[in-house]
Coordinates of C-alpha atoms in Angstrom, one line a residue:
Chain A
X1 CA -22.0 11.1 103.5
X2 CA -25.4 9.5 104.2
X3 CA -26.9 6.1 104.3
X4 CA -29.7 4.1 102.9
X5 CA -31.1 0.9 104.3
X6 CA -31.1 -2.0 101.7
X7 CA -35.0 -2.3 101.8
X8 CA -35.1 1.3 100.9
X9 CA -33.1 0.9 97.7
X10 CA -36.1 -0.2 95.7
X11 CA -38.3 2.6 96.9
X12 CA -35.5 5.1 95.9
X13 CA -35.3 3.8 92.5
X14 CA -39.0 3.7 92.0
X15 CA -38.7 7.5 93.0
X16 CA -35.9 8.2 90.6
X17 CA -38.0 6.3 88.0
X18 CA -40.4 9.2 88.0
X19 CA -37.8 11.4 86.1
X20 CA -35.3 8.9 84.5
X21 CA -35.2 5.5 83.0
X22 CA -33.7 3.4 85.9
X23 CA -31.5 0.4 84.9
X24 CA -30.0 -2.1 87.5
X25 CA -28.7 -5.6 87.5
X26 CA -31.4 -8.1 86.8
X27 CA -31.4 -11.9 85.7
X28 CA -32.4 -12.8 82.2
X29 CA -33.9 -16.4 82.3
X30 CA -32.0 -17.0 85.5
X31 CA -28.7 -17.2 83.3
X32 CA -27.4 -13.9 82.6
X33 CA -27.2 -10.8 84.9
X34 CA -27.6 -7.8 82.7
X35 CA -28.6 -4.0 83.2
X36 CA -32.2 -4.3 82.5
X37 CA -35.0 -1.5 83.0
X38 CA -36.3 -1.5 86.6
X39 CA -39.8 -1.6 85.2
X40 CA -39.0 -5.4 84.2
X41 CA -39.6 -5.9 88.0
X42 CA -36.9 -8.7 88.5
X43 CA -34.7 -6.4 90.5
X44 CA -33.9 -8.2 94.1
X45 CA -31.1 -6.1 95.3
X46 CA -28.5 -8.4 94.1
X47 CA -25.5 -6.5 92.4
X48 CA -23.1 -9.1 91.6
X49 CA -21.0 -8.8 88.3
X50 CA -23.1 -8.4 85.4
X51 CA -22.2 -10.7 82.2
X52 CA -22.2 -7.9 79.9
X53 CA -20.9 -4.8 81.4
X54 CA -22.9 -1.4 81.7
X55 CA -21.5 -0.2 78.3
X56 CA -24.7 -1.7 76.9
X57 CA -26.6 1.3 78.2
X58 CA -24.3 3.8 76.4
X59 CA -23.3 1.5 73.5
X60 CA -26.4 -0.9 72.9
X61 CA -25.9 -4.2 71.0
X62 CA -27.8 -2.8 68.1
X63 CA -29.0 0.9 67.5
X64 CA -30.5 2.8 64.7
X65 CA -28.1 5.8 63.8
X66 CA -29.8 7.3 60.8
X67 CA -33.2 6.7 59.1
X68 CA -33.8 7.6 55.2
X69 CA -37.5 8.1 54.4
X70 CA -37.7 9.1 50.6
X71 CA -34.1 10.4 50.8
X72 CA -34.7 12.6 53.8
X73 CA -31.8 12.0 56.1
X74 CA -32.6 12.0 59.8
X75 CA -30.1 11.4 62.5
X76 CA -31.4 9.5 65.5
X77 CA -29.8 10.0 69.0
X78 CA -31.0 8.8 72.4
X79 CA -31.0 11.7 74.8
X80 CA -33.2 10.1 77.5
X81 CA -32.3 10.9 81.0
X82 CA -31.2 7.5 82.6
X83 CA -29.9 6.3 86.0
X84 CA -27.4 3.3 86.0
X85 CA -27.8 1.7 89.6
X86 CA -25.2 -1.0 90.6
X87 CA -22.3 -0.2 88.3
X88 CA -18.9 -1.8 89.6
X89 CA -15.9 0.3 90.0
X90 CA -14.2 -1.5 87.2
X91 CA -17.0 -0.7 84.8
X92 CA -17.4 3.0 85.7
X93 CA -13.5 3.3 85.1
X94 CA -14.2 1.8 81.6
X95 CA -16.9 4.2 80.9
X96 CA -14.4 7.0 81.5
X97 CA -11.9 5.2 79.3
X98 CA -14.6 4.8 76.8
X99 CA -15.5 8.5 77.1
X100 CA -11.9 9.3 76.0
X101 CA -12.0 7.0 73.0
X102 CA -15.4 8.3 71.9
X103 CA -14.2 12.0 72.1
X104 CA -10.7 11.4 70.8
X105 CA -9.1 14.0 68.5
X106 CA -12.1 16.3 68.7
X107 CA -14.4 13.7 67.0
X108 CA -17.3 12.8 69.3
X109 CA -19.7 10.1 68.7
X110 CA -23.1 11.6 68.8
X111 CA -24.9 8.2 69.7
X112 CA -22.6 7.4 72.6
X113 CA -22.3 11.1 73.7
X114 CA -26.1 11.6 74.1
X115 CA -26.7 8.8 76.3
X116 CA -23.6 9.5 78.1
X117 CA -24.7 13.0 79.0
X118 CA -28.3 11.7 79.9
X119 CA -26.8 9.0 82.4
X120 CA -26.1 9.5 86.2
X121 CA -24.4 6.5 87.8
X122 CA -24.6 4.9 91.2
X123 CA -21.4 2.9 91.6
X124 CA -21.5 0.0 94.3
X125 CA -17.9 -0.5 95.5
X126 CA -16.9 -4.3 95.9
X127 CA -16.3 -5.3 99.6
X128 CA -14.7 -8.3 98.0
X129 CA -14.5 -9.7 94.5
X130 CA -17.7 -10.4 92.9
X131 CA -16.2 -13.3 91.1
X132 CA -12.8 -15.3 91.4
X133 CA -11.9 -13.8 87.9
X134 CA -11.7 -10.1 89.2
X135 CA -8.4 -8.7 89.0
X136 CA -8.8 -4.9 88.8
X137 CA -6.1 -4.2 91.4
X138 CA -3.6 -6.1 89.1
X139 CA -4.9 -4.1 86.2
X140 CA -4.1 -0.7 87.9
X141 CA -7.7 -0.2 89.5
X142 CA -9.4 -0.7 92.8
X143 CA -12.5 -2.2 94.0
X144 CA -13.8 1.2 94.8
X145 CA -13.5 4.8 93.3
X146 CA -11.9 8.0 94.2
X147 CA -13.8 10.0 91.8
X148 CA -15.8 9.6 88.5
X149 CA -19.1 8.5 90.0
X150 CA -22.2 10.6 90.9
X151 CA -22.8 8.4 93.9
X152 CA -20.7 5.5 95.4
X153 CA -22.3 3.1 97.9
X154 CA -20.4 1.1 100.4
X155 CA -22.1 -2.1 101.5
X156 CA -22.3 -2.0 105.4
X157 CA -24.6 -5.0 106.0
X158 CA -28.3 -4.0 106.4
X159 CA -27.6 -0.5 104.8
X160 CA -25.3 1.1 102.3
X161 CA -23.0 4.0 103.2
X162 CA -23.6 6.7 100.3
X163 CA -21.0 9.1 99.1
X164 CA -21.7 11.9 96.4
X165 CA -19.4 12.6 93.9
X166 CA -21.3 15.3 91.9
X167 CA -24.1 17.8 91.7
X168 CA -26.4 14.9 90.5
X169 CA -25.1 12.9 93.5
X170 CA -25.9 15.7 96.0
X171 CA -29.4 15.9 94.5
X172 CA -30.0 12.1 94.9
X173 CA -28.6 12.1 98.5
X174 CA -31.4 14.9 99.1
X175 CA -34.2 12.0 98.7
X176 CA -36.0 11.2 101.9
X177 CA -35.0 7.5 101.4
X178 CA -31.5 8.6 102.6
X179 CA -30.8 8.8 106.3
X180 CA -28.1 10.7 108.1
X181 CA -24.9 8.6 108.7
X182 CA -23.4 8.1 112.1
X183 CA -19.9 9.0 113.3
X184 CA -18.7 5.7 112.7
X185 CA -19.8 5.4 108.9
X186 CA -16.6 7.2 107.9
X187 CA -14.5 4.9 109.7
X188 CA -16.6 1.9 108.3
X189 CA -15.9 3.1 104.7
X190 CA -12.2 3.1 105.3
X191 CA -12.3 -0.5 106.8
X192 CA -14.4 -1.5 103.9
X193 CA -11.8 -0.2 101.3
X194 CA -8.9 -1.6 103.3
X195 CA -10.5 -5.1 103.5
X196 CA -11.6 -5.0 99.8
X197 CA -7.9 -4.4 98.8
X198 CA -6.8 -7.3 100.9
X199 CA -9.5 -9.6 99.7
X200 CA -8.5 -9.7 96.0
X201 CA -6.0 -12.4 95.3
X202 CA -6.2 -12.8 91.5
X203 CA -3.0 -11.3 90.2
X204 CA -2.2 -12.7 86.7
X205 CA 0.8 -9.8 86.4
X206 CA -0.5 -7.4 83.6
X207 CA 2.5 -5.0 84.1
X208 CA 4.8 -7.5 83.2
X209 CA 2.7 -8.6 80.1
X210 CA 2.6 -5.1 78.8
X211 CA 6.4 -4.9 79.0
X212 CA 6.5 -8.4 77.2
X213 CA 4.3 -7.0 74.4
X214 CA 6.2 -3.7 74.2
X215 CA 9.6 -5.5 74.0
X216 CA 8.0 -7.6 71.0
X217 CA 8.5 -11.1 72.7
X218 CA 5.3 -12.3 71.8
X219 CA 5.8 -13.9 68.2
X220 CA 3.2 -14.9 65.4
X221 CA 3.9 -18.4 66.6
X222 CA 2.8 -17.6 70.1
X223 CA -0.4 -16.2 68.9
X224 CA -1.2 -18.9 66.4
X225 CA -0.4 -21.7 69.1
X226 CA -3.1 -19.9 71.3
X227 CA -5.5 -19.0 68.6
X228 CA -5.7 -22.8 67.5
X229 CA -8.1 -23.0 70.5
X230 CA -10.2 -19.8 69.6
X231 CA -13.5 -20.7 68.1
X232 CA -14.2 -17.2 66.7
X233 CA -17.2 -16.6 68.7
X234 CA -16.5 -12.9 69.6
X235 CA -17.9 -13.4 73.3
X236 CA -14.9 -11.9 75.0
X237 CA -15.4 -8.8 73.0
X238 CA -19.1 -8.5 73.5
X239 CA -18.9 -8.7 77.5
X240 CA -15.9 -6.3 77.4
X241 CA -16.5 -2.9 79.0
X242 CA -14.1 -1.2 76.8
X243 CA -14.6 -3.0 73.4
X244 CA -16.6 -0.6 71.3
X245 CA -16.2 -2.1 67.5
X246 CA -19.2 -2.2 65.5
X247 CA -20.7 -2.8 62.2
X248 CA -23.0 -0.5 59.9
X249 CA -25.5 -1.8 57.9
X250 CA -28.9 -0.7 56.3
X251 CA -32.2 -2.2 56.7
X252 CA -35.8 -1.7 55.2
X253 CA -38.2 0.1 57.5
X254 CA -41.8 0.9 57.2
X255 CA -41.4 4.2 55.4
X256 CA -37.8 3.7 53.9
X257 CA -34.8 2.2 55.5
X258 CA -32.6 2.7 58.4
X259 CA -28.8 2.5 59.2
X260 CA -28.0 0.6 62.1
X261 CA -24.9 -0.1 64.2
X262 CA -24.2 -3.4 65.9
X263 CA -21.6 -4.9 68.0
X264 CA -18.8 -6.3 65.9
X265 CA -15.6 -8.2 67.0
X266 CA -11.9 -8.2 65.7
X267 CA -11.6 -11.8 66.2
X268 CA -14.2 -12.6 63.2
X269 CA -12.3 -13.2 60.0
X270 CA -14.4 -10.8 58.1
X271 CA -13.9 -7.8 60.4
X272 CA -10.8 -6.7 58.3
X273 CA -11.7 -8.4 55.0
X274 CA -11.6 -5.6 52.2
X275 CA -13.8 -6.0 49.1
X276 CA -11.0 -7.1 47.0
X277 CA -10.7 -10.1 49.2
X278 CA -7.5 -9.1 50.7
X279 CA -7.2 -9.4 54.4
X280 CA -4.7 -7.6 56.4
X281 CA -5.2 -9.9 59.4
X282 CA -5.6 -13.2 57.5
X283 CA -5.0 -15.8 60.5
X284 CA -6.9 -16.3 63.7
X285 CA -3.7 -15.8 65.4
X286 CA -3.2 -12.2 64.0
X287 CA -6.8 -11.5 65.2
X288 CA -6.3 -12.8 68.8
X289 CA -3.0 -10.8 68.9
X290 CA -5.0 -7.7 67.8
X291 CA -7.5 -8.0 70.5
X292 CA -5.0 -8.3 73.1
X293 CA -2.3 -5.8 71.8
X294 CA -5.1 -3.3 71.4
X295 CA -5.7 -3.4 75.1
X296 CA -2.2 -4.0 76.4
X297 CA -0.1 -2.1 73.9
X298 CA -1.9 0.3 71.8
X299 CA -3.9 1.6 74.4
X300 CA -1.0 2.1 76.5
X301 CA 0.5 4.2 73.6
X302 CA -2.5 6.3 72.9
X303 CA -3.8 6.7 76.4
X304 CA -1.1 6.1 78.8
X305 CA -3.0 3.2 80.4
X306 CA -4.3 -0.3 79.5
X307 CA -7.9 -0.6 78.1
X308 CA -8.2 -3.7 80.2
X309 CA -9.7 -3.0 83.5
X310 CA -9.2 -6.4 85.0
X311 CA -13.0 -7.0 85.2
X312 CA -12.4 -10.6 84.2
X313 CA -15.7 -11.0 82.0
X314 CA -13.8 -12.2 79.0
X315 CA -12.3 -15.0 81.3
X316 CA -15.9 -15.9 82.4
X317 CA -17.3 -15.7 79.0
X318 CA -14.7 -17.7 76.9
X319 CA -15.6 -21.2 76.3
X320 CA -11.9 -22.3 75.7
X321 CA -9.9 -20.3 78.2
X322 CA -8.6 -17.5 76.3
X323 CA -9.7 -14.4 78.3
X324 CA -7.5 -11.7 79.5
X325 CA -6.3 -13.6 82.6
X326 CA -5.1 -16.5 80.4
X327 CA -3.6 -14.3 77.8
X328 CA -1.6 -12.3 80.5
X329 CA -0.5 -15.6 82.1
X330 CA 0.8 -17.0 78.6
X331 CA 2.6 -13.9 78.1
X332 CA 4.2 -13.9 81.4
X333 CA 5.3 -17.5 80.5
X334 CA 7.4 -16.1 77.7
Chain B
X1 CA -32.4 16.9 87.1
X2 CA -31.0 18.3 84.1
X3 CA -28.7 16.7 81.6
X4 CA -25.2 17.4 81.9
X5 CA -23.9 20.1 79.5
X6 CA -22.7 18.8 76.2
X7 CA -19.1 18.7 75.9
X8 CA -19.2 19.3 72.1
X9 CA -22.0 21.1 70.3
X10 CA -21.1 20.4 67.1
X11 CA -21.5 16.5 66.8
X12 CA -24.6 16.3 64.7
X13 CA -23.3 15.5 61.4
X14 CA -20.4 12.8 61.7
X15 CA -22.7 10.0 60.8
X16 CA -25.4 12.0 58.6
X17 CA -24.9 11.8 54.6
X18 CA -25.3 15.0 52.6
X19 CA -27.3 14.7 49.5
X20 CA -25.2 14.6 46.2
X21 CA -26.2 14.4 42.5
X22 CA -24.5 12.4 39.9
X23 CA -23.7 14.9 37.3
X24 CA -21.8 12.7 34.9
X25 CA -20.8 9.1 34.6
X26 CA -17.5 8.7 32.4
X27 CA -16.8 4.8 31.7
X28 CA -13.1 3.7 32.3
X29 CA -11.9 0.4 31.6
X30 CA -14.3 -2.5 32.1
X31 CA -15.8 -2.6 35.4
X32 CA -14.6 0.9 36.5
X33 CA -16.4 4.3 36.2
X34 CA -15.7 7.7 37.0
X35 CA -18.5 9.5 38.7
X36 CA -18.8 13.4 39.0
X37 CA -20.9 14.1 42.0
X38 CA -21.9 17.6 43.0
X39 CA -23.8 18.2 46.5
X40 CA -27.2 19.4 45.9
X41 CA -27.0 22.2 48.8
X42 CA -24.7 24.8 47.4
X43 CA -23.4 25.7 50.9
X44 CA -22.2 22.0 51.0
X45 CA -20.5 22.4 47.6
X46 CA -18.7 25.7 48.9
X47 CA -17.8 24.0 52.3
X48 CA -16.3 21.0 50.9
X49 CA -12.5 21.3 50.9
X50 CA -10.3 18.3 50.6
X51 CA -6.6 17.3 50.5
X52 CA -5.6 14.8 47.8
X53 CA -5.6 11.4 49.3
X54 CA -8.6 11.9 51.4
X55 CA -11.7 9.8 51.0
X56 CA -15.5 10.1 51.3
X57 CA -18.1 7.8 52.6
X58 CA -20.6 7.0 49.8
X59 CA -24.2 6.2 50.4
X60 CA -26.2 4.4 47.7
X61 CA -29.7 4.9 49.2
X62 CA -31.4 1.7 50.3
X63 CA -28.1 -0.3 50.1
X64 CA -25.5 0.9 52.3
X65 CA -22.2 2.9 52.6
X66 CA -18.8 2.3 51.4
X67 CA -15.5 4.3 51.8
X68 CA -14.1 5.8 48.3
X69 CA -11.3 7.8 47.6
X70 CA -11.4 11.2 45.9
X71 CA -9.9 11.3 42.5
X72 CA -10.2 14.9 41.7
X73 CA -7.9 17.5 43.0
X74 CA -8.6 20.4 45.6
X75 CA -7.6 23.0 42.7
X76 CA -10.9 21.9 40.6
X77 CA -13.6 22.6 43.1
X78 CA -17.2 22.1 42.9
X79 CA -17.3 18.7 41.5
X80 CA -16.1 15.6 43.2
X81 CA -14.8 12.8 41.2
X82 CA -14.7 9.0 42.4
X83 CA -13.4 6.4 40.5
X84 CA -15.2 3.1 41.3
X85 CA -14.7 -0.7 40.7
X86 CA -17.7 -2.4 40.6
X87 CA -16.9 -4.9 43.4
X88 CA -19.4 -5.2 46.2
X89 CA -22.9 -4.3 47.1
X90 CA -22.8 -0.6 47.4
X91 CA -20.5 -0.2 44.2
X92 CA -22.7 -2.7 42.6
X93 CA -26.0 -0.5 43.3
X94 CA -23.8 2.7 42.1
X95 CA -23.4 1.1 38.9
X96 CA -27.2 0.8 38.4
X97 CA -27.7 4.7 38.9
X98 CA -28.0 7.2 36.3
X99 CA -27.0 10.7 35.6
X100 CA -29.4 12.8 37.9
X101 CA -29.7 10.4 40.5
X102 CA -28.9 10.9 44.2
X103 CA -26.3 9.6 46.5
X104 CA -25.2 10.5 50.0
X105 CA -21.8 11.7 50.9
X106 CA -19.8 12.1 54.2
X107 CA -16.4 13.6 54.6
X108 CA -13.8 14.2 53.4
X109 CA -12.0 12.1 55.9
X110 CA -8.6 11.3 57.0
X111 CA -5.3 12.7 56.4
X112 CA -4.2 13.3 52.9
X113 CA -1.0 14.0 51.0
X114 CA 0.6 17.0 52.6
X115 CA 0.9 19.5 49.8
X116 CA 2.7 22.0 52.0
X117 CA 5.4 19.5 52.9
X118 CA 5.9 18.5 49.3
X119 CA 6.1 22.0 47.9
X120 CA 9.5 22.8 46.4
X121 CA 10.5 19.1 46.4
X122 CA 11.3 16.7 43.7
X123 CA 8.2 14.2 43.5
X124 CA 8.1 10.6 42.9
X125 CA 4.7 9.3 42.3
X126 CA 4.2 5.5 42.2
X127 CA 0.8 3.9 41.5
X128 CA -0.2 0.4 41.1
X129 CA -3.5 -0.9 39.7
X130 CA -6.6 1.0 41.2
X131 CA -4.2 2.9 43.4
X132 CA -4.3 5.3 40.5
X133 CA -7.6 6.7 41.7
X134 CA -6.5 8.3 44.8
X135 CA -3.1 9.4 43.3
X136 CA -4.7 11.1 40.5
X137 CA -6.0 13.7 43.0
X138 CA -2.4 14.3 44.0
X139 CA -0.7 14.5 40.6
X140 CA -3.5 16.9 39.2
X141 CA -3.1 19.1 42.1
X142 CA 0.6 19.1 41.5
X143 CA 0.2 19.7 37.9
X144 CA -2.4 22.7 38.6
X145 CA 0.3 24.3 40.7
X146 CA 3.4 22.9 38.6
X147 CA 5.8 25.8 39.1
X148 CA 6.0 25.1 42.8
X149 CA 7.4 21.7 42.5
X150 CA 10.7 20.4 41.5
X151 CA 11.2 17.4 39.1
X152 CA 8.3 15.2 38.9
X153 CA 8.2 11.3 38.0
X154 CA 5.0 9.5 37.9
X155 CA 5.4 5.6 37.7
X156 CA 2.2 3.5 37.0
X157 CA 2.0 -0.2 37.0
X158 CA -0.9 -1.9 35.6
X159 CA -1.7 -5.5 35.3
X160 CA -2.1 -5.6 31.3
X161 CA -2.7 -3.0 28.6
X162 CA -6.6 -3.3 29.2
X163 CA -6.3 -2.4 32.9
X164 CA -4.7 1.0 32.5
X165 CA -6.8 3.4 34.6
X166 CA -7.3 6.9 32.9
X167 CA -5.5 5.5 30.0
X168 CA -6.1 8.4 27.6
X169 CA -5.9 11.2 30.2
X170 CA -2.5 9.6 31.2
X171 CA -1.2 9.2 27.7
X172 CA -1.6 12.8 27.2
X173 CA 1.1 13.3 29.8
X174 CA 3.6 11.4 27.8
X175 CA 4.0 14.6 25.6
X176 CA 4.7 16.9 28.8
X177 CA 8.3 18.0 29.2
X178 CA 7.8 19.1 32.8
X179 CA 7.2 15.5 33.8
X180 CA 8.5 12.2 33.5
X181 CA 5.8 9.7 33.1
X182 CA 6.7 5.9 33.0
X183 CA 4.0 3.3 32.4
X184 CA 4.4 -0.5 33.0
X185 CA 2.3 -3.7 32.5
X186 CA 2.9 -6.8 34.4
X187 CA 2.1 -8.9 31.2
X188 CA 1.3 -8.2 27.5
X189 CA 0.0 -11.4 26.0
X190 CA -0.6 -9.8 22.6
X191 CA 2.6 -7.8 22.3
X192 CA 0.9 -4.7 21.8
X193 CA 2.5 -2.6 24.6
X194 CA 5.1 -0.1 23.6
X195 CA 6.1 0.9 27.1
X196 CA 7.7 -1.3 29.8
X197 CA 6.6 -4.8 30.4
X198 CA 7.4 -6.1 33.9
X199 CA 6.6 -5.2 37.6
X200 CA 6.4 -1.5 38.3
X201 CA 9.9 -1.6 40.2
X202 CA 11.5 -2.2 36.8
X203 CA 10.6 1.3 35.9
X204 CA 13.3 2.5 38.5
X205 CA 16.0 1.4 36.0
X206 CA 17.6 4.6 34.6
X207 CA 15.9 6.9 36.8
X208 CA 18.0 9.3 39.1
X209 CA 16.6 10.4 42.3
X210 CA 18.0 13.0 44.5
X211 CA 17.6 11.4 47.7
X212 CA 17.8 14.5 49.7
X213 CA 15.2 16.4 48.0
X214 CA 12.9 13.5 46.6
X215 CA 9.5 12.8 48.4
X216 CA 7.5 9.7 47.2
X217 CA 3.8 9.1 47.4
X218 CA 2.8 5.3 47.0
X219 CA -0.6 3.9 46.3
X220 CA -1.3 0.4 45.1
X221 CA -1.9 -3.2 46.2
X222 CA -0.1 -4.3 49.3
X223 CA 2.6 -6.3 47.3
X224 CA 3.7 -3.2 45.6
X225 CA 4.7 -1.2 48.7
X226 CA 7.1 -3.9 49.9
X227 CA 9.0 -3.9 46.6
X228 CA 8.8 -0.3 45.9
X229 CA 10.1 0.7 49.4
X230 CA 12.8 -1.7 49.2
X231 CA 13.9 0.1 46.0
X232 CA 13.6 3.5 47.6
X233 CA 15.5 2.5 50.8
X234 CA 18.2 1.1 48.5
X235 CA 18.6 4.6 46.8
X236 CA 18.9 6.2 50.3
X237 CA 15.7 8.0 50.3
X238 CA 14.9 8.4 54.0
X239 CA 11.6 6.6 55.4
X240 CA 10.4 10.2 56.4
X241 CA 10.1 11.2 52.8
X242 CA 8.0 8.4 51.7
X243 CA 4.0 8.7 52.0
X244 CA 1.8 5.6 51.5
X245 CA -1.9 5.5 51.3
X246 CA -3.0 2.4 52.9
X247 CA -6.3 0.5 52.3
X248 CA -8.4 -0.8 55.0
X249 CA -12.1 -1.9 55.6
X250 CA -13.4 1.5 56.7
X251 CA -16.9 1.5 58.0
X252 CA -17.5 4.7 60.0
X253 CA -14.8 7.0 58.7
X254 CA -14.4 8.8 62.0
X255 CA -12.2 6.4 64.1
X256 CA -15.0 4.7 66.0
X257 CA -16.0 1.5 64.4
X258 CA -12.3 -0.1 64.9
X259 CA -12.4 -1.9 61.5
X260 CA -9.5 -0.2 60.0
X261 CA -7.2 -0.2 63.0
X262 CA -3.5 -0.4 62.1
X263 CA -1.5 -1.0 65.4
X264 CA -2.0 2.1 67.4
X265 CA -3.4 4.1 64.4
X266 CA -6.9 4.1 62.7
X267 CA -6.5 4.3 58.9
X268 CA -9.4 6.6 58.6
X269 CA -8.6 9.2 60.9
X270 CA -4.7 8.8 61.1
X271 CA -4.4 7.8 57.6
X272 CA -5.2 6.6 55.1
X273 CA -1.9 8.6 54.0
X274 CA 0.8 7.7 56.5
X275 CA 4.5 8.9 56.7
X276 CA 6.2 5.7 56.2
X277 CA 8.6 6.3 59.1
X278 CA 5.4 6.4 61.4
X279 CA 4.2 2.8 60.5
X280 CA 7.1 1.0 59.4
X281 CA 7.5 -0.5 63.0
X282 CA 4.1 -1.9 62.9
X283 CA 4.1 -5.5 61.4
X284 CA 0.6 -5.6 60.0
X285 CA 0.7 -2.1 58.3
X286 CA 2.1 -3.4 55.0

């Protein structure tokens, strides 16, 4: 355990930037907080809760996966070394969950995996919920992590208390920007953890909702009624830290063409449309059901845990109030 | 600092198509062609081993990629046959290609029909429409190894006499004594059809099935499954003995893109061939 003064965070990140591409939360157009390169120069130390989760570093909105130049096929993977600074515990848990998906049944996604292997993480625990839509406790998580990070920081006012969780974390702690912690810091961390658990009040009741879905109580009518509000924008999916569906398409390039993949959303009508015109999910209700059953039912079957980490981003993003919180509450009214 | 050690060394190829050449194009009924493909690289020819019911991802260079079922059996290696309906952008561009042109292939992907389970059993194979394309891989595999199977009934329902896929190849089966081949068309406006006219379930009349020993393989449009499965259950064939090949919009073929999800499964990796008992609880499956 060490500590780092807050005014030393930026110098530390500049030091890290010599060997890695550093990403941290920064404002884009003063509207959206996103993980952007440190070089963009807008990092002011604010961590907050990013609009789009850190998944964008491992699974970007659009990426080239193959290029074809005169029928020579080339695979493109991004194996840069990166540092993600300011990841929240829910996002890190989501990344660990996504790791399991991206390597499931012995099939590893090379484009995710290359970025994942190159990334080290500095998690900043939440002293209190960064927004009123946070419900990680209700979702089975915690506002801090017990493991799964390279370094975890606890906000102690003028400085962060830093805990290493890996060999990479140990190496970061050896930077001269970190100072020795004092005897009280261990106790301070325990106090921060205790207070963070107490400060989270949002509890939509995910466990009960999971049971409701398991027992088949949510009818088609239930979903169609809710979906009558859905405007099919896909925003909930794009901001979600565990949503990783993508579309694949080819575009012309200077010396041939390239195959890209881009975020896609199960809420779009065309997502399951077959060439014949047949659509196995023909209604907005069936698509809304898919999104939430995926997290709260099918992920529980496949992974023994829900795919919703309780970060609340979908509830922040949804323009018609159909995020996970609202859906869980509706399920619990059944 | 070094990168973490890779947890999987062999992840290079899952999205990378392998070059194949169009060896022959055999016209079928209108808008349908059978393409015979062979990998350019002989190592890839030898490495390719598929099960009936599996599919490949076909790249038409410059246009895109589409999932296509394999119509040839594993017992006839070297050439990969795909029967394609001209329907979308990729298949449309494929129809512009000539013998000798190149395409890209990935795969084979997914679970096919489990030949080991079917061996020694009586088989009922039911195809509807273009569902004959994947099912052909199975029945050719079975006929190439005929002695290892019990009674075989093949039912095929087409829309009308013009829409019978592999028509002449299949008519040749009519003369075989070791196989019962039943053919139906939904409508016959000209009155030229000598076989059954009506929906495919009509073919069940007069067919005896030993429910204990009969395994079924179905492939066709969604509406067909509902009625055929109803017929099978009426005849006491257990759900465990029914295999269905499902169609979904499959993009990546390796269980990542999410388009083909069916409940807790992915059609591309867990299917496209499912045991009916495994999916009968999922409301969107069929």
